[in-house]
Amino acid sequence: MTNNTPEPDFSALWQQQPVSEIDLADVTRRLKHQKWLQRWYVVSDLTGFLIGLGALLYSWQEISLFMAVVLSGVMVCGGAFTGYIIWLRRHALLASFSDTNQYRETLKKQYLSNQKIARVTLHSSWSGVVIMVLVWAVAGLMGEVTWQRFVDNGGIVTLLVVCMLMAGFGLWAYKREQKFKAEYEQLVSQEQNDLWP
């Protein structure tokens, strides 16, 4: 038994498929915006680290050995943290604009990195407060700072202000993580719609 129905012309069907237009201008604009933002962030990250290092070096003769060791440890951790954040920003920083696929892939990678940066920022906001309290507690136990001196020098007010700032900073970081997650998912969805209309 043979089937006498004619074979469909798949090449004709393929050519009749609707093609979704890629909004190259939007992808290009978003990637260029990310590139400039990431450059600004790197400059601000490095500036903040260098200001902290300069303040430590400037006051080196006036601080105790304990505080010198603690602050040196903070600077080493801060340097590693700054290096990691700059490494996460590399996709947009080193972006080249050669073709649409590369635009998209670079933007997707940077959105994933931005999510990581926001997540690390969120956790550093609360852990920074915990570390600060631990340093003050150890300084108190070692006799570096008395409770009265801590209160007189504004330690309570400083702690409250830092806690409020870090709570706001943590909330901001959480919202940024959600924003970059949504932008990444939108880009992936757009890409899938372009592949499978």
Coordinates of N, CA and C in Angstrom, one line a residue, residues 21-186:
E21 N 11.0 40.5 15.0 CA 12.1 41.5 14.9 C 12.8 41.6 16.2
I22 N 14.1 41.6 16.2 CA 14.9 41.8 17.4 C 15.0 43.3 17.6
D23 N 14.7 43.8 18.7 CA 14.9 45.2 19.0 C 16.4 45.5 19.3
L24 N 17.2 45.5 18.3 CA 18.6 45.7 18.4 C 19.0 47.0 19.1
A25 N 18.2 48.0 18.8 CA 18.5 49.3 19.4 C 18.3 49.3 20.9
D26 N 17.2 48.6 21.3 CA 17.0 48.5 22.8 C 18.1 47.7 23.5
V27 N 18.5 46.6 22.9 CA 19.5 45.8 23.5 C 20.9 46.5 23.5
T28 N 21.2 47.2 22.4 CA 22.4 48.0 22.4 C 22.4 49.1 23.4
R29 N 21.2 49.8 23.5 CA 21.1 50.9 24.5 C 21.3 50.4 25.9
R30 N 20.7 49.2 26.2 CA 20.8 48.7 27.6 C 22.2 48.3 27.9
L31 N 22.9 47.7 26.9 CA 24.3 47.2 27.1 C 25.2 48.4 27.3
K32 N 25.1 49.5 26.5 CA 25.9 50.6 26.6 C 25.7 51.3 27.9
H33 N 24.4 51.4 28.4 CA 24.1 51.9 29.7 C 24.7 51.1 30.8
Q34 N 24.7 49.8 30.7 CA 25.4 49.0 31.7 C 26.9 49.2 31.7
K35 N 27.4 49.4 30.5 CA 28.9 49.6 30.4 C 29.3 50.9 31.1
W36 N 28.6 52.0 30.9 CA 28.9 53.2 31.6 C 28.6 53.1 33.1
L37 N 27.5 52.5 33.5 CA 27.2 52.3 34.9 C 28.3 51.5 35.6
Q38 N 28.7 50.4 35.0 CA 29.8 49.5 35.6 C 31.1 50.3 35.7
R39 N 31.4 51.1 34.7 CA 32.6 51.9 34.8 C 32.6 52.9 36.0
W40 N 31.4 53.5 36.2 CA 31.2 54.4 37.3 C 31.3 53.7 38.6
Y41 N 30.7 52.5 38.7 CA 30.8 51.7 39.9 C 32.2 51.3 40.2
V42 N 33.0 50.9 39.3 CA 34.3 50.5 39.5 C 35.1 51.7 40.1
V43 N 35.0 52.9 39.5 CA 35.7 54.0 40.0 C 35.3 54.3 41.4
S44 N 34.0 54.2 41.7 CA 33.5 54.5 43.1 C 34.0 53.4 44.1
D45 N 34.0 52.2 43.6 CA 34.5 51.1 44.5 C 36.0 51.3 44.8
L46 N 36.8 51.6 43.8 CA 38.2 51.8 44.0 C 38.4 53.1 44.9
T47 N 37.7 54.1 44.6 CA 37.8 55.3 45.4 C 37.5 55.1 46.9
G48 N 36.4 54.4 47.1 CA 36.1 54.1 48.5 C 37.2 53.3 49.2
F49 N 37.7 52.3 48.5 CA 38.8 51.5 49.1 C 40.0 52.3 49.4
L50 N 40.4 53.1 48.4 CA 41.6 53.9 48.6 C 41.4 55.0 49.7
I51 N 40.2 55.5 49.8 CA 40.0 56.5 50.9 C 40.2 55.8 52.3
G52 N 39.6 54.6 52.4 CA 39.8 53.8 53.6 C 41.3 53.5 53.9
L53 N 42.0 53.1 52.9 CA 43.4 52.8 53.0 C 44.2 54.0 53.4
G54 N 43.9 55.1 52.8 CA 44.5 56.4 53.1 C 44.3 56.8 54.5
A55 N 43.0 56.7 55.0 CA 42.7 57.0 56.4 C 43.4 56.1 57.4
L56 N 43.6 54.8 57.0 CA 44.3 53.9 57.9 C 45.8 54.3 58.0
L57 N 46.4 54.6 56.8 CA 47.8 55.0 56.8 C 48.0 56.3 57.5
Y58 N 47.1 57.3 57.3 CA 47.2 58.6 57.9 C 47.2 58.5 59.5
S59 N 46.3 57.6 60.0 CA 46.2 57.5 61.5 C 47.0 56.4 62.1
W60 N 47.9 55.8 61.3 CA 48.6 54.6 61.8 C 49.4 54.9 63.1
Q61 N 50.0 56.0 63.2 CA 50.8 56.3 64.4 C 49.9 56.5 65.6
E62 N 48.7 56.9 65.4 CA 47.8 57.3 66.6 C 47.0 56.1 67.1
I63 N 46.9 55.0 66.4 CA 46.1 53.9 66.8 C 46.9 52.8 67.5
S64 N 46.2 52.0 68.4 CA 46.9 51.0 69.1 C 47.2 49.8 68.2
L65 N 48.0 48.9 68.6 CA 48.4 47.7 67.9 C 47.2 46.9 67.5
F66 N 46.3 46.7 68.5 CA 45.0 46.0 68.3 C 44.2 46.6 67.2
M67 N 44.0 47.9 67.2 CA 43.2 48.5 66.2 C 43.9 48.5 64.8
A68 N 45.2 48.6 64.8 CA 46.0 48.5 63.6 C 45.8 47.1 62.9
V69 N 45.9 46.1 63.8 CA 45.7 44.7 63.2 C 44.3 44.5 62.7
V70 N 43.3 45.0 63.5 CA 41.9 44.8 63.1 C 41.6 45.6 61.8
L71 N 42.0 46.8 61.8 CA 41.8 47.7 60.6 C 42.6 47.2 59.4
S72 N 43.7 46.6 59.6 CA 44.5 46.0 58.5 C 43.7 44.8 57.9
G73 N 43.2 44.0 58.8 CA 42.4 42.9 58.4 C 41.1 43.3 57.6
V74 N 40.5 44.4 58.1 CA 39.3 44.9 57.4 C 39.7 45.4 56.0
M75 N 40.9 46.0 55.9 CA 41.4 46.5 54.6 C 41.7 45.3 53.6
V76 N 42.3 44.3 54.2 CA 42.6 43.1 53.3 C 41.3 42.5 52.8
C77 N 40.3 42.3 53.7 CA 39.0 41.8 53.3 C 38.3 42.8 52.3
G78 N 38.4 44.1 52.6 CA 37.8 45.1 51.7 C 38.5 45.1 50.4
G79 N 39.8 44.9 50.3 CA 40.5 44.8 49.0 C 40.0 43.5 48.2
A80 N 39.9 42.4 48.9 CA 39.4 41.2 48.3 C 38.0 41.4 47.8
F81 N 37.1 42.0 48.6 CA 35.7 42.2 48.2 C 35.7 43.1 47.0
T82 N 36.4 44.2 47.0 CA 36.5 45.1 45.9 C 36.9 44.4 44.6
G83 N 38.0 43.6 44.7 CA 38.4 42.9 43.6 C 37.4 41.9 43.0
Y84 N 36.7 41.3 43.9 CA 35.6 40.3 43.5 C 34.5 41.1 42.8
I85 N 34.1 42.2 43.3 CA 33.0 43.0 42.7 C 33.4 43.5 41.4
I86 N 34.7 44.0 41.2 CA 35.2 44.5 39.9 C 35.2 43.3 38.9
W87 N 35.6 42.1 39.4 CA 35.6 41.0 38.5 C 34.2 40.6 38.0
L88 N 33.2 40.8 38.9 CA 31.8 40.5 38.5 C 31.3 41.6 37.5
R89 N 31.9 42.7 37.5 CA 31.5 43.8 36.6 C 32.1 43.7 35.2
R90 N 33.0 42.7 35.0 CA 33.8 42.6 33.8 C 33.0 42.4 32.5
H91 N 31.9 41.8 32.5 CA 31.1 41.5 31.3 C 30.8 42.9 30.6
A92 N 30.2 43.8 31.3 CA 29.8 45.1 30.7 C 31.1 45.9 30.5
L93 N 32.0 45.9 31.4 CA 33.2 46.7 31.2 C 34.0 46.4 30.0
L94 N 34.1 45.1 29.7 CA 34.9 44.6 28.5 C 34.0 44.3 27.3
A95 N 32.8 44.8 27.3 CA 31.9 44.5 26.2 C 32.4 45.0 24.9
S96 N 32.2 44.2 23.9 CA 32.5 44.6 22.5 C 31.2 44.5 21.7
F97 N 31.0 45.4 20.8 CA 29.8 45.4 20.1 C 29.9 44.9 18.7
S98 N 29.9 43.6 18.5 CA 30.2 43.0 17.2 C 28.9 42.5 16.5
D99 N 28.1 41.8 17.3 CA 26.8 41.2 16.7 C 25.7 41.1 17.7
T100 N 24.5 40.8 17.3 CA 23.4 40.8 18.1 C 23.5 39.7 19.2
N101 N 23.9 38.5 18.8 CA 24.1 37.5 19.8 C 25.0 37.8 20.9
Q102 N 26.1 38.5 20.5 CA 27.1 38.9 21.5 C 26.5 39.9 22.5
Y103 N 25.8 40.9 21.9 CA 25.1 41.9 22.7 C 24.2 41.2 23.8
R104 N 23.4 40.3 23.3 CA 22.5 39.6 24.2 C 23.2 38.8 25.3
E105 N 24.2 38.0 24.8 CA 24.9 37.2 25.8 C 25.7 38.0 26.8
T106 N 26.3 39.1 26.4 CA 27.0 40.0 27.3 C 26.0 40.6 28.3
L107 N 24.9 41.0 27.8 CA 23.9 41.6 28.7 C 23.3 40.6 29.7
K108 N 23.1 39.4 29.2 CA 22.6 38.3 30.1 C 23.6 38.0 31.2
K109 N 24.9 37.9 30.8 CA 26.0 37.6 31.8 C 26.1 38.8 32.8
Q110 N 25.9 40.0 32.3 CA 26.0 41.1 33.3 C 24.9 41.2 34.2
Y111 N 23.7 40.9 33.7 CA 22.5 40.8 34.6 C 22.7 39.7 35.7
L112 N 23.2 38.6 35.3 CA 23.5 37.6 36.3 C 24.5 38.0 37.3
S113 N 25.6 38.7 36.8 CA 26.6 39.3 37.7 C 26.0 40.3 38.6
N114 N 25.1 41.2 38.1 CA 24.5 42.2 38.9 C 23.7 41.6 40.0
Q115 N 23.0 40.5 39.7 CA 22.3 39.8 40.8 C 23.2 39.3 41.9
K116 N 24.4 38.8 41.5 CA 25.3 38.4 42.5 C 25.9 39.6 43.3
I117 N 26.1 40.7 42.6 CA 26.6 41.9 43.3 C 25.6 42.3 44.3
A118 N 24.3 42.4 43.9 CA 23.3 42.8 44.8 C 23.1 41.8 46.0
R119 N 23.2 40.5 45.7 CA 23.1 39.6 46.8 C 24.3 39.7 47.8
V120 N 25.5 39.9 47.3 CA 26.7 40.1 48.2 C 26.5 41.4 49.0
T121 N 26.0 42.4 48.3 CA 25.8 43.7 49.0 C 24.8 43.6 50.1
L122 N 23.7 42.8 49.8 CA 22.7 42.6 50.8 C 23.3 41.9 52.1
H123 N 24.0 40.9 51.9 CA 24.6 40.2 53.0 C 25.7 40.9 53.7
S124 N 26.4 41.8 52.9 CA 27.5 42.6 53.6 C 26.9 43.7 54.4
S125 N 25.7 44.1 54.1 CA 25.1 45.2 54.9 C 24.8 44.7 56.3
W126 N 24.3 43.5 56.5 CA 24.0 43.1 57.9 C 25.3 42.5 58.5
S127 N 26.1 41.8 57.7 CA 27.3 41.3 58.3 C 28.3 42.3 58.7
G128 N 28.3 43.5 58.0 CA 29.2 44.6 58.4 C 28.8 45.1 59.8
V129 N 27.5 45.2 60.1 CA 27.1 45.7 61.4 C 27.6 44.7 62.5
V130 N 27.4 43.4 62.2 CA 27.8 42.3 63.2 C 29.3 42.4 63.4
I131 N 30.1 42.6 62.4 CA 31.6 42.7 62.5 C 31.9 43.9 63.3
M132 N 31.3 45.0 63.0 CA 31.5 46.3 63.8 C 31.3 46.1 65.3
V133 N 30.1 45.5 65.6 CA 29.8 45.2 67.0 C 30.8 44.3 67.6
L134 N 31.2 43.2 66.9 CA 32.2 42.3 67.4 C 33.6 43.0 67.7
V135 N 34.0 43.9 66.8 CA 35.3 44.6 67.0 C 35.2 45.5 68.2
W136 N 34.1 46.2 68.3 CA 33.9 47.0 69.5 C 33.9 46.2 70.8
A137 N 33.2 45.1 70.8 CA 33.1 44.2 71.9 C 34.5 43.7 72.3
V138 N 35.3 43.2 71.3 CA 36.6 42.7 71.6 C 37.5 43.8 72.1
A139 N 37.4 45.0 71.5 CA 38.2 46.2 72.0 C 37.8 46.5 73.4
G140 N 36.6 46.4 73.8 CA 36.2 46.6 75.2 C 36.7 45.5 76.1
L141 N 36.7 44.3 75.7 CA 37.2 43.2 76.5 C 38.7 43.3 76.7
M142 N 39.4 43.8 75.7 CA 40.9 44.0 75.8 C 41.3 45.3 76.5
G143 N 40.3 46.1 76.9 CA 40.6 47.3 77.6 C 41.0 48.5 76.7
E144 N 40.8 48.3 75.4 CA 41.1 49.4 74.4 C 40.1 50.5 74.5
V145 N 38.8 50.1 74.8 CA 37.7 51.1 74.9 C 36.9 50.8 76.1
T146 N 36.6 51.8 76.9 CA 35.7 51.6 78.1 C 34.3 51.9 77.6
W147 N 33.3 51.4 78.4 CA 31.9 51.7 78.0 C 31.7 53.2 78.1
Q148 N 32.2 53.9 79.1 CA 32.0 55.3 79.2 C 32.6 56.1 78.0
R149 N 33.8 55.7 77.6 CA 34.4 56.3 76.5 C 33.7 56.1 75.2
F150 N 33.2 54.8 75.1 CA 32.4 54.4 73.9 C 31.1 55.3 73.8
V151 N 30.4 55.5 74.9 CA 29.2 56.3 75.0 C 29.6 57.8 74.7
D152 N 30.6 58.3 75.4 CA 31.0 59.7 75.3 C 31.4 60.1 73.8
N153 N 32.1 59.1 73.1 CA 32.5 59.4 71.8 C 31.4 59.1 70.7
G154 N 30.2 58.9 71.2 CA 29.1 58.7 70.2 C 28.9 57.4 69.7
G155 N 29.4 56.3 70.4 CA 29.4 55.0 69.9 C 27.9 54.5 69.7
I156 N 27.1 54.8 70.7 CA 25.7 54.4 70.6 C 25.0 55.0 69.4
V157 N 25.2 56.3 69.2 CA 24.6 57.0 68.1 C 25.1 56.5 66.8
T158 N 26.4 56.3 66.7 CA 27.0 55.7 65.5 C 26.5 54.4 65.2
L159 N 26.3 53.5 66.2 CA 25.8 52.2 66.0 C 24.3 52.3 65.4
L160 N 23.5 53.1 66.0 CA 22.1 53.3 65.6 C 22.1 53.8 64.1
V161 N 22.9 54.8 63.8 CA 22.9 55.4 62.5 C 23.4 54.3 61.5
V162 N 24.4 53.6 61.8 CA 24.9 52.6 60.9 C 23.9 51.5 60.7
C163 N 23.2 51.1 61.8 CA 22.2 50.0 61.6 C 21.0 50.5 60.7
M164 N 20.6 51.8 60.8 CA 19.5 52.3 60.0 C 20.0 52.4 58.5
L165 N 21.2 52.9 58.3 CA 21.8 53.0 57.0 C 21.9 51.6 56.3
M166 N 22.4 50.7 57.1 CA 22.6 49.3 56.5 C 21.3 48.6 56.3
A167 N 20.3 48.9 57.1 CA 19.0 48.3 56.8 C 18.4 48.9 55.5
G168 N 18.6 50.2 55.3 CA 18.1 50.8 54.0 C 19.0 50.3 52.8
F169 N 20.3 50.1 53.1 CA 21.2 49.6 52.0 C 20.8 48.2 51.7
G170 N 20.5 47.4 52.7 CA 20.1 46.0 52.4 C 18.8 45.9 51.7
L171 N 17.8 46.7 52.0 CA 16.6 46.7 51.3 C 16.8 47.2 49.8
W172 N 17.6 48.2 49.6 CA 17.9 48.6 48.3 C 18.6 47.5 47.5
A173 N 19.5 46.8 48.1 CA 20.2 45.7 47.4 C 19.3 44.6 47.0
Y174 N 18.3 44.3 47.9 CA 17.3 43.2 47.7 C 16.5 43.6 46.5
K175 N 16.0 44.9 46.4 CA 15.2 45.3 45.3 C 16.0 45.3 44.0
R176 N 17.3 45.7 44.1 CA 18.1 45.6 42.8 C 18.3 44.2 42.4
E177 N 18.5 43.2 43.3 CA 18.6 41.8 42.9 C 17.3 41.4 42.2
Q178 N 16.2 41.8 42.7 CA 14.9 41.4 42.0 C 14.8 42.1 40.7
K179 N 15.2 43.3 40.6 CA 15.1 44.0 39.3 C 16.0 43.4 38.2
F180 N 17.2 43.0 38.6 CA 18.1 42.4 37.6 C 17.7 41.0 37.3
K181 N 17.0 40.3 38.2 CA 16.5 39.0 37.9 C 15.4 39.1 36.9
A182 N 14.5 40.1 37.1 CA 13.4 40.3 36.2 C 13.9 40.7 34.8
E183 N 14.9 41.6 34.7 CA 15.5 42.0 33.4 C 16.1 40.8 32.7
Y184 N 16.8 40.0 33.5 CA 17.4 38.8 32.9 C 16.3 37.9 32.3
E185 N 15.3 37.6 33.1 CA 14.2 36.7 32.6 C 13.5 37.3 31.4
Q186 N 13.4 38.6 31.4 CA 12.7 39.3 30.2 C 13.6 39.1 29.0

